[in-house]
Amino acid sequence: MAVVAGQPRLIVRGGRRLSGAVAVSGAKNSALKLMVASLLAPGASVLRNVPDIQDVRTMQEVLEHLGAVVEFADGTMTVDTAEVQSHVAPYELVQRMRASIQIMGPLVARFGRARVAMPGGCNLGPRKIDIHLRGLADMGGTIRSDHGFVEVAADRLRAINMFLDYPSVGATENLLMAAVLAEGTTTLENAAREPEIVDLCKFLVSMGADIEGAGSSTLRINGVSEMHPAEHTVLGDRIEAGTFLIAGAVTGGDVEVTGISPHVLELFLFKLRSVGVQVQENTRSIKASGDPRSYGGVDVATLPYPGFATDLQAQMMVLLSIAKGVSVVTENVFENRFGFVDELIRLGAEIRVDGNHAVVSGGRSLTGAIVRCPDLRAGAALAIAGLAAEGCTELREVYHIDRGYEQFEQKLQALGADVERVGVGSGPCSSL
Ligand code: EPZ
C-alpha cells in the first residue's frame, strides 16, 4: 500500500488502558451550519466553542469567497457578512466539503440567488440533494443546472407545507434557513430532529427568527422580514463523545467525556450497556469503563435521530469485533458506509458484509497492521481498533480524521494512549 507522498500518518501502539477525562469540542455538524446561517443577517455574528478542524477552515474559505470577513481564534469566530457580494460556491470548495451546499437556503433567502457546484457523491454513497431542491422550488425558487452548477433564484421565497420524503439533516437545515425570511408560515413535516438542528434553531431565533417545534418532526417557521446578527455557543460534539467512550471501552479503561449532555446519546449509551460496558451519566458528562473479556455482541441499526447515529456505526463495529458472539450491524442511512470493513479485517476482525448488513463474529484479538482511512468516522474507528490491537498500527490518509476531530491524537495521549503523528521519511511500525 503506497504511502501518499508528504502525507502524515498516525502510529498507534496498542495494549494500554485509557483512563481520565476528555473535554469534547464544539459539534462540527452544528458549527458548519451556524457559520452559514450568519449569512441571513447583515453584520457580525459571534460563535463560541467552534472546533478548529479542517471542515471549519473550509467553510471559512467558502464564506470569505462570498465576501464575508471571518476572524477565528481560540474557539471564537466572528462572521461579518456586511460586505457579502457573491452568491457562488465554487467546485474546489464544494468538492472538499459537501456541507458547502448549505449556503443555498440562506443566500436565496437574503439575496434572492445562489449558485453552487453540484456536490456529487462521496465515499458514503450517492448523497442526493433532491429534497433540498424540491423544497426550494416549492417555495418559488427557479432551479437551473448548468456547467456542473445548480442555481436557485427567487425574488422572495414563499411559505410552504412540505412533507420531507426522508428526515434529511441537510434538507431540513437548508429549508429551515430559507423559510425564516419567506413570506408566510412554513411547515416542514418529517423533518430531521438531530440535536444540531435544535442548536441551529436556537441561533436562528436569537437572530430574530420565529420557529416552533425544534427537535420534533414538525417544524413551523413564521417568516420574518429581516434578521439581525447574534451570538451563540456551539453545543458539544456527541459523535466525538461517543468515539472517546468506545476508545475507553475497547482498551478496558475508564474514560469520562465532559461538555456533553447524555440525553443526546441515549440509544448509543443503551447499546454500550447492552454490550456490557459500565456507563455513568452526569448532567454534563458521561463515563464509560469495562472489561473487554466480559463484553457480548448486540445488533445495531443506524437511523435518523433519535435512532442510532450512523456517524458512530464504524466505532461501534470495532467494539463488536472484540465482544464475544455474533452481532448484526445494519446501515440504514447511507448506501455505502461499510467501505472501512476490509481495513478492520486487516486488523484481525471477522466481518461479512451483505448489502446494508454486516455480520460481525466477535471475540477476536486484533493485531496491528497498516490501514488506510477511507473517511472521517472510519478513520477514527481504525485508530480505536489500533488501541485495542496487539502491536503497532499505521494509519494512512489521516487527513480524513483532521476534517472532524480537533486535537485527536493529543486528546488520546492525554488519556494514556501511545499514539503519534509521523511525517514523511520516518519509518512505519517496526513490526510491520
Ligand atoms: C449530515 O449529513 C452530517 N453531515 C453527516 O455527518 C451525518 O452522517 C448525516 O447528516 C446523517 O446524520 C453534516 O452535518 C455536515 P442527510 P447530510 O441529508 O446532511 C439521503 C460526519 O461524519 N438524501 O440526512 O448530508 C442521502 O443520500 C458526516 O460528520 C436524499 O436522498 O445527511 C443520505 O443517504 C457524514 N435526498 C441520507 O438521505 C436529499 O435531498 C442522509 O442524508 C438529502 C438526503
XYZ file of C-alpha atoms and ligand atoms in Angstrom:
476
model
C 0.000 0.000 0.000
C 1.872 3.071 -1.250
C 2.471 5.894 1.239
C 0.753 9.064 -0.095
C 3.783 11.391 -0.507
C 4.064 14.070 2.160
C 1.045 12.726 3.996
C 1.417 12.385 7.752
C 0.455 9.083 9.321
C -0.687 8.071 12.754
C 1.250 5.362 14.569
C -0.834 3.632 17.236
C 0.688 1.136 19.680
C -1.965 -0.936 21.399
C -2.230 -2.600 24.775
C -2.679 0.403 27.077
C -5.815 1.014 29.149
C -7.125 4.521 28.555
C -8.244 6.480 31.600
C -9.081 10.010 32.594
C -11.345 12.805 31.394
C -11.503 14.491 27.983
C -13.493 17.613 27.096
C -15.358 17.328 23.799
C -15.089 20.172 21.305
C -17.992 22.010 19.731
C -20.043 19.928 17.292
C -18.724 20.014 13.701
C -22.207 19.289 12.329
C -23.638 22.282 14.121
C -20.765 24.786 13.770
C -20.738 24.497 9.956
C -24.463 25.334 9.733
C -24.259 28.188 12.260
C -21.496 29.707 10.129
C -23.714 29.733 7.007
C -26.764 30.860 8.986
C -24.888 34.071 9.797
C -25.367 34.946 6.095
C -29.055 35.565 6.854
C -28.304 38.921 8.514
C -26.034 41.814 7.533
C -23.334 42.378 10.162
C -21.146 40.442 12.583
C -22.351 37.301 14.364
C -20.194 35.688 17.063
C -19.910 31.916 17.533
C -18.147 30.368 20.531
C -16.896 26.815 21.182
C -16.172 26.428 17.445
C -13.855 23.431 16.831
C -10.608 24.175 14.982
C -10.927 21.413 12.416
C -10.330 21.262 8.649
C -14.027 21.419 7.711
C -14.483 24.621 9.713
C -11.485 26.106 7.906
C -13.005 25.075 4.564
C -16.354 26.687 5.461
C -14.423 29.813 6.448
C -12.981 29.808 2.910
C -16.500 29.450 1.463
C -17.747 32.458 3.439
C -14.664 34.521 2.572
C -15.168 33.582 -1.077
C -18.661 35.114 -0.810
C -17.168 38.305 0.657
C -17.659 37.749 4.394
C -14.923 38.702 6.857
C -14.189 35.833 9.270
C -11.982 36.058 12.361
C -11.318 32.821 14.211
C -9.121 32.292 17.245
C -9.259 30.153 20.394
C -12.670 28.723 19.550
C -14.343 32.090 18.972
C -15.389 33.061 15.462
C -16.766 36.361 14.206
C -18.506 36.221 10.834
C -19.166 39.675 9.365
C -21.460 39.395 6.346
C -21.905 43.141 5.689
C -19.814 43.002 2.503
C -21.114 39.723 1.062
C -21.380 40.260 -2.719
C -21.023 36.852 -4.383
C -23.573 34.048 -4.381
C -21.358 31.346 -5.846
C -19.795 28.318 -4.067
C -17.008 27.084 -6.376
C -16.277 23.480 -7.357
C -12.984 23.285 -5.429
C -14.637 24.087 -2.106
C -17.816 22.016 -2.586
C -15.770 19.002 -3.641
C -13.696 19.347 -0.498
C -16.771 19.569 1.696
C -20.400 18.735 0.806
C -21.743 20.934 3.583
C -20.882 23.921 1.351
C -24.293 23.358 -0.274
C -25.905 24.597 2.939
C -25.286 28.166 1.712
C -28.198 27.740 -0.749
C -31.056 28.408 1.683
C -29.523 31.483 3.404
C -28.273 33.086 0.143
C -31.585 32.697 -1.721
C -33.487 33.926 1.339
C -31.320 37.056 1.804
C -30.014 37.814 -1.717
C -32.523 36.001 -3.966
C -29.816 33.893 -5.631
C -27.374 31.040 -5.009
C -25.137 29.158 -7.426
C -23.463 26.046 -6.001
C -21.268 23.434 -7.641
C -23.095 20.097 -7.712
C -21.783 18.132 -4.734
C -21.788 14.675 -6.359
C -21.323 11.537 -4.301
C -18.674 10.660 -1.684
C -17.324 7.502 -0.010
C -20.629 7.132 1.830
C -22.807 6.885 -1.259
C -24.676 8.991 -3.833
C -25.782 11.689 -1.318
C -28.598 13.252 -3.355
C -29.975 16.810 -2.792
C -33.382 16.269 -4.419
C -35.286 17.109 -1.205
C -33.355 20.393 -0.828
C -34.209 21.383 -4.409
C -37.836 20.251 -4.286
C -38.409 22.379 -1.210
C -36.736 25.464 -2.686
C -38.690 25.031 -5.931
C -41.979 24.735 -3.999
C -41.019 27.959 -2.186
C -40.964 29.680 -5.584
C -37.294 29.271 -6.437
C -36.411 28.744 -10.083
C -33.888 25.915 -10.261
C -31.428 25.720 -13.119
C -28.415 23.455 -13.519
C -25.629 24.036 -15.987
C -21.870 23.571 -16.200
C -21.895 21.386 -13.092
C -23.662 24.002 -11.013
C -27.162 24.258 -9.613
C -28.595 27.752 -9.456
C -31.602 28.800 -7.406
C -33.231 32.227 -7.810
C -36.296 33.894 -6.277
C -37.350 37.499 -5.582
C -38.867 36.474 -2.246
C -39.451 32.896 -1.199
C -42.985 31.997 -0.154
C -44.061 29.684 2.649
C -44.947 26.024 2.009
C -46.319 22.953 3.746
C -43.925 20.175 2.910
C -43.624 16.537 3.944
C -39.969 15.519 3.549
C -39.542 12.149 1.772
C -36.789 11.370 4.278
C -35.831 13.254 7.504
C -32.679 14.554 5.842
C -30.454 16.664 8.130
C -29.133 18.792 5.294
C -32.503 19.350 3.600
C -34.188 20.271 6.897
C -31.428 22.801 7.640
C -31.385 24.346 4.145
C -35.187 24.704 4.012
C -35.344 25.957 7.594
C -32.807 28.699 6.780
C -34.710 29.552 3.574
C -38.059 29.719 5.377
C -37.074 32.168 8.155
C -37.239 35.091 5.662
C -40.015 33.657 3.467
C -43.462 35.197 3.166
C -45.886 33.359 5.499
C -45.716 30.287 7.726
C -43.814 27.222 6.510
C -44.451 23.757 7.920
C -41.808 21.064 7.441
C -43.181 17.627 8.328
C -40.977 14.543 8.788
C -38.166 16.999 9.484
C -34.846 15.871 10.979
C -34.677 16.034 14.791
C -30.922 15.935 15.392
C -29.558 17.959 18.360
C -27.563 20.002 15.841
C -30.864 21.100 14.247
C -32.081 22.268 17.665
C -28.810 24.193 18.064
C -29.342 25.839 14.664
C -32.937 26.760 15.597
C -31.695 28.386 18.821
C -29.211 30.524 16.877
C -31.815 31.478 14.228
C -34.283 32.530 16.943
C -31.582 34.661 18.563
C -31.155 36.309 15.117
C -34.871 37.193 15.105
C -36.449 34.118 13.512
C -39.800 32.704 14.689
C -39.615 28.902 14.864
C -41.733 26.299 16.696
C -41.125 22.592 17.085
C -37.302 22.447 17.189
C -36.290 18.845 17.874
C -39.674 17.470 16.791
C -40.518 16.110 13.338
C -42.775 19.090 12.622
C -41.083 22.469 12.276
C -43.261 25.586 11.896
C -41.455 28.712 10.704
C -43.265 32.057 10.666
C -41.353 34.120 8.108
C -39.981 37.490 9.253
C -38.964 40.460 7.107
C -35.385 40.728 8.420
C -32.841 39.103 10.738
C -30.022 40.612 12.811
C -26.585 39.296 13.857
C -26.408 37.346 17.122
C -24.116 35.380 19.418
C -24.217 31.625 20.115
C -22.198 28.897 21.799
C -21.961 25.660 19.782
C -23.221 22.527 21.597
C -20.780 19.734 22.445
C -19.961 17.127 19.780
C -21.917 13.930 20.570
C -20.078 11.960 17.872
C -16.680 12.887 19.306
C -18.012 11.957 22.768
C -19.169 8.544 21.532
C -15.835 7.978 19.809
C -13.830 8.522 23.017
C -16.222 6.448 25.140
C -15.660 3.500 22.784
C -11.886 4.098 22.895
C -12.080 3.718 26.674
C -14.299 0.628 26.469
C -12.178 -1.327 23.923
C -8.982 -0.783 25.952
C -10.590 -1.943 29.209
C -10.120 1.544 30.617
C -12.348 4.191 32.133
C -12.871 7.377 30.215
C -15.051 10.351 31.080
C -16.164 12.777 28.380
C -17.145 16.242 29.590
C -19.066 19.092 27.933
C -21.841 16.828 26.653
C -25.301 16.006 27.940
C -26.117 12.256 27.965
C -29.615 12.714 26.543
C -28.219 13.360 23.038
C -26.658 9.869 23.086
C -29.466 7.892 24.704
C -29.719 4.948 22.310
C -25.938 4.753 21.892
C -25.462 4.535 25.681
C -28.198 1.885 25.862
C -26.272 -0.193 23.290
C -22.980 0.299 25.167
C -24.639 -1.016 28.315
C -26.113 -3.948 26.369
C -22.580 -4.922 25.300
C -21.562 -4.911 28.982
C -19.847 -1.525 29.279
C -20.494 0.293 32.552
C -21.878 3.736 31.775
C -22.272 6.535 34.301
C -24.317 9.584 33.283
C -23.993 13.016 34.875
C -25.606 16.284 33.846
C -22.736 17.416 31.635
C -20.522 14.340 31.368
C -20.563 10.586 30.665
C -18.169 7.924 31.956
C -17.563 4.510 30.412
C -15.499 1.623 31.763
C -15.395 -2.130 31.440
C -13.503 -5.336 30.804
C -13.493 -6.432 27.142
C -13.414 -10.107 28.195
C -16.931 -9.663 29.579
C -18.416 -7.957 26.508
C -21.113 -9.625 24.434
C -22.430 -8.809 20.959
C -25.599 -6.826 20.206
C -27.396 -5.895 16.997
C -27.273 -2.263 15.906
C -29.283 -0.487 13.182
C -28.473 3.088 12.226
C -31.397 5.507 11.850
C -32.071 9.246 11.881
C -32.088 10.783 15.376
C -33.141 9.665 17.955
C -32.095 6.383 16.324
C -28.508 5.041 16.498
C -26.203 7.601 14.839
C -24.683 6.440 11.560
C -21.602 8.522 12.482
C -20.932 6.094 15.375
C -21.502 2.918 13.343
C -17.834 2.262 12.485
C -16.617 2.903 16.041
C -19.321 0.551 17.361
C -18.245 -2.139 14.890
C -14.762 -2.104 16.431
C -16.273 -2.737 19.879
C -18.438 -5.540 18.469
C -15.373 -7.120 16.808
C -13.875 -7.790 20.222
C -17.145 -8.552 22.078
C -17.971 -12.266 22.169
C -20.756 -13.614 19.972
C -22.313 -12.555 16.683
C -23.675 -9.039 16.050
C -25.546 -7.708 13.023
C -24.903 -4.083 12.111
C -27.449 -2.578 9.696
C -26.686 0.717 7.952
C -29.977 2.424 7.011
C -28.801 5.996 6.387
C -26.033 5.764 3.776
C -25.826 3.308 0.893
C -22.135 2.658 1.194
C -20.819 3.038 4.733
C -19.056 -0.293 5.123
C -16.091 0.806 2.993
C -13.763 0.507 6.015
C -14.634 -3.114 6.831
C -11.769 -4.509 4.736
C -9.360 -2.349 6.721
C -10.806 -3.636 10.012
C -10.456 -7.197 8.717
C -6.759 -6.411 8.083
C -6.547 -5.800 11.855
C -7.965 -9.250 12.520
C -11.726 -8.667 12.756
C -14.125 -11.208 11.253
C -16.943 -9.457 9.391
C -19.144 -10.474 6.454
C -20.954 -7.729 4.567
C -24.189 -8.487 2.739
C -25.839 -5.379 1.288
C -26.532 -2.978 4.158
C -25.931 -5.664 6.796
C -22.583 -6.549 8.332
C -22.377 -9.766 10.345
C -19.640 -9.394 12.969
C -18.235 -12.600 14.510
C -16.758 -11.139 17.683
C -14.341 -12.267 20.367
C -11.349 -11.643 18.081
C -7.927 -10.447 19.271
C -6.868 -7.674 16.933
C -3.269 -7.337 15.728
C -1.596 -4.177 14.403
C -1.318 -3.549 10.621
C -1.038 -0.792 8.014
C -4.514 0.554 7.240
C -5.962 3.414 5.147
C -8.654 5.800 6.431
C -11.485 5.850 3.830
C -13.421 8.662 5.569
C -13.673 10.711 8.768
C -15.521 8.354 11.141
C -13.951 5.187 9.764
C -10.539 6.777 10.318
C -11.312 7.412 13.985
C -12.655 3.846 14.299
C -9.445 2.362 12.859
C -7.377 4.404 15.331
C -9.502 2.965 18.158
C -9.005 -0.533 16.750
C -5.254 0.141 16.817
C -5.511 0.987 20.527
C -7.146 -2.424 21.166
C -4.765 -4.331 18.892
C -1.611 -6.147 19.879
C 1.437 -4.375 18.465
C 1.526 -1.337 16.269
C -0.895 0.035 13.663
C -0.042 2.594 10.984
C -2.955 4.765 9.762
C -2.605 6.403 6.356
C -4.644 9.247 4.815
C -5.335 10.650 8.281
C -6.388 13.976 6.741
C -9.847 12.460 6.861
C -9.679 12.443 10.673
C -8.460 16.058 10.760
C -11.620 17.108 8.968
C -13.741 16.457 12.041
C -11.684 15.782 15.191
C -9.902 18.632 16.973
C -6.562 17.624 18.544
C -7.426 13.935 18.046
C -4.133 12.312 18.984
C -3.362 14.880 21.687
C -6.654 14.040 23.409
C -5.915 10.309 23.142
C -2.382 10.841 24.502
C -3.874 12.742 27.468
C -5.892 9.584 28.217
C -2.686 7.499 28.184
C -2.733 6.267 24.589
C 0.524 5.563 22.747
C -0.267 7.363 19.509
C 1.862 9.740 17.485
C 1.684 11.555 14.186
C 4.688 10.979 11.976
C 5.656 12.775 8.837
C 7.298 11.539 5.674
C 10.511 9.595 5.867
C 10.091 8.290 9.396
C 9.776 4.506 9.369
C 6.472 2.697 9.760
C 5.804 0.479 12.758
C 8.963 -1.581 13.110
C 6.941 -4.771 13.437
C 5.102 -4.375 10.114
C -25.355 15.125 7.894
O -25.132 14.848 6.507
C -23.981 15.032 8.567
N -23.075 15.965 7.946
C -23.420 13.616 8.408
O -22.202 13.532 9.157
C -24.378 12.628 9.009
O -23.919 11.327 8.760
C -25.777 12.797 8.359
O -26.232 14.155 8.495
C -26.815 11.889 8.989
O -26.877 12.080 10.353
C -23.121 17.265 8.325
O -23.940 17.696 9.126
C -22.116 18.180 7.690
P -28.746 13.673 5.240
P -26.281 15.148 5.414
O -29.188 14.754 4.340
O -26.972 16.412 5.784
C -30.296 10.984 1.566
C -19.905 13.136 9.543
O -19.205 12.110 9.568
N -30.828 12.244 0.990
O -29.537 13.407 6.455
O -25.679 15.034 4.080
C -28.770 10.923 1.433
O -28.380 10.433 0.192
C -20.971 13.308 8.442
O -19.815 14.057 10.362
C -31.584 12.189 -0.142
O -31.853 11.107 -0.676
O -27.228 13.896 5.694
C -28.378 10.018 2.575
O -28.421 8.692 2.161
C -21.005 12.161 7.490
N -32.032 13.354 -0.688
C -29.462 10.263 3.607
O -30.535 10.949 2.959
C -31.751 14.583 -0.126
O -32.161 15.632 -0.649
C -28.986 11.097 4.796
O -28.577 12.351 4.346
C -30.981 14.617 1.047
C -30.516 13.429 1.591
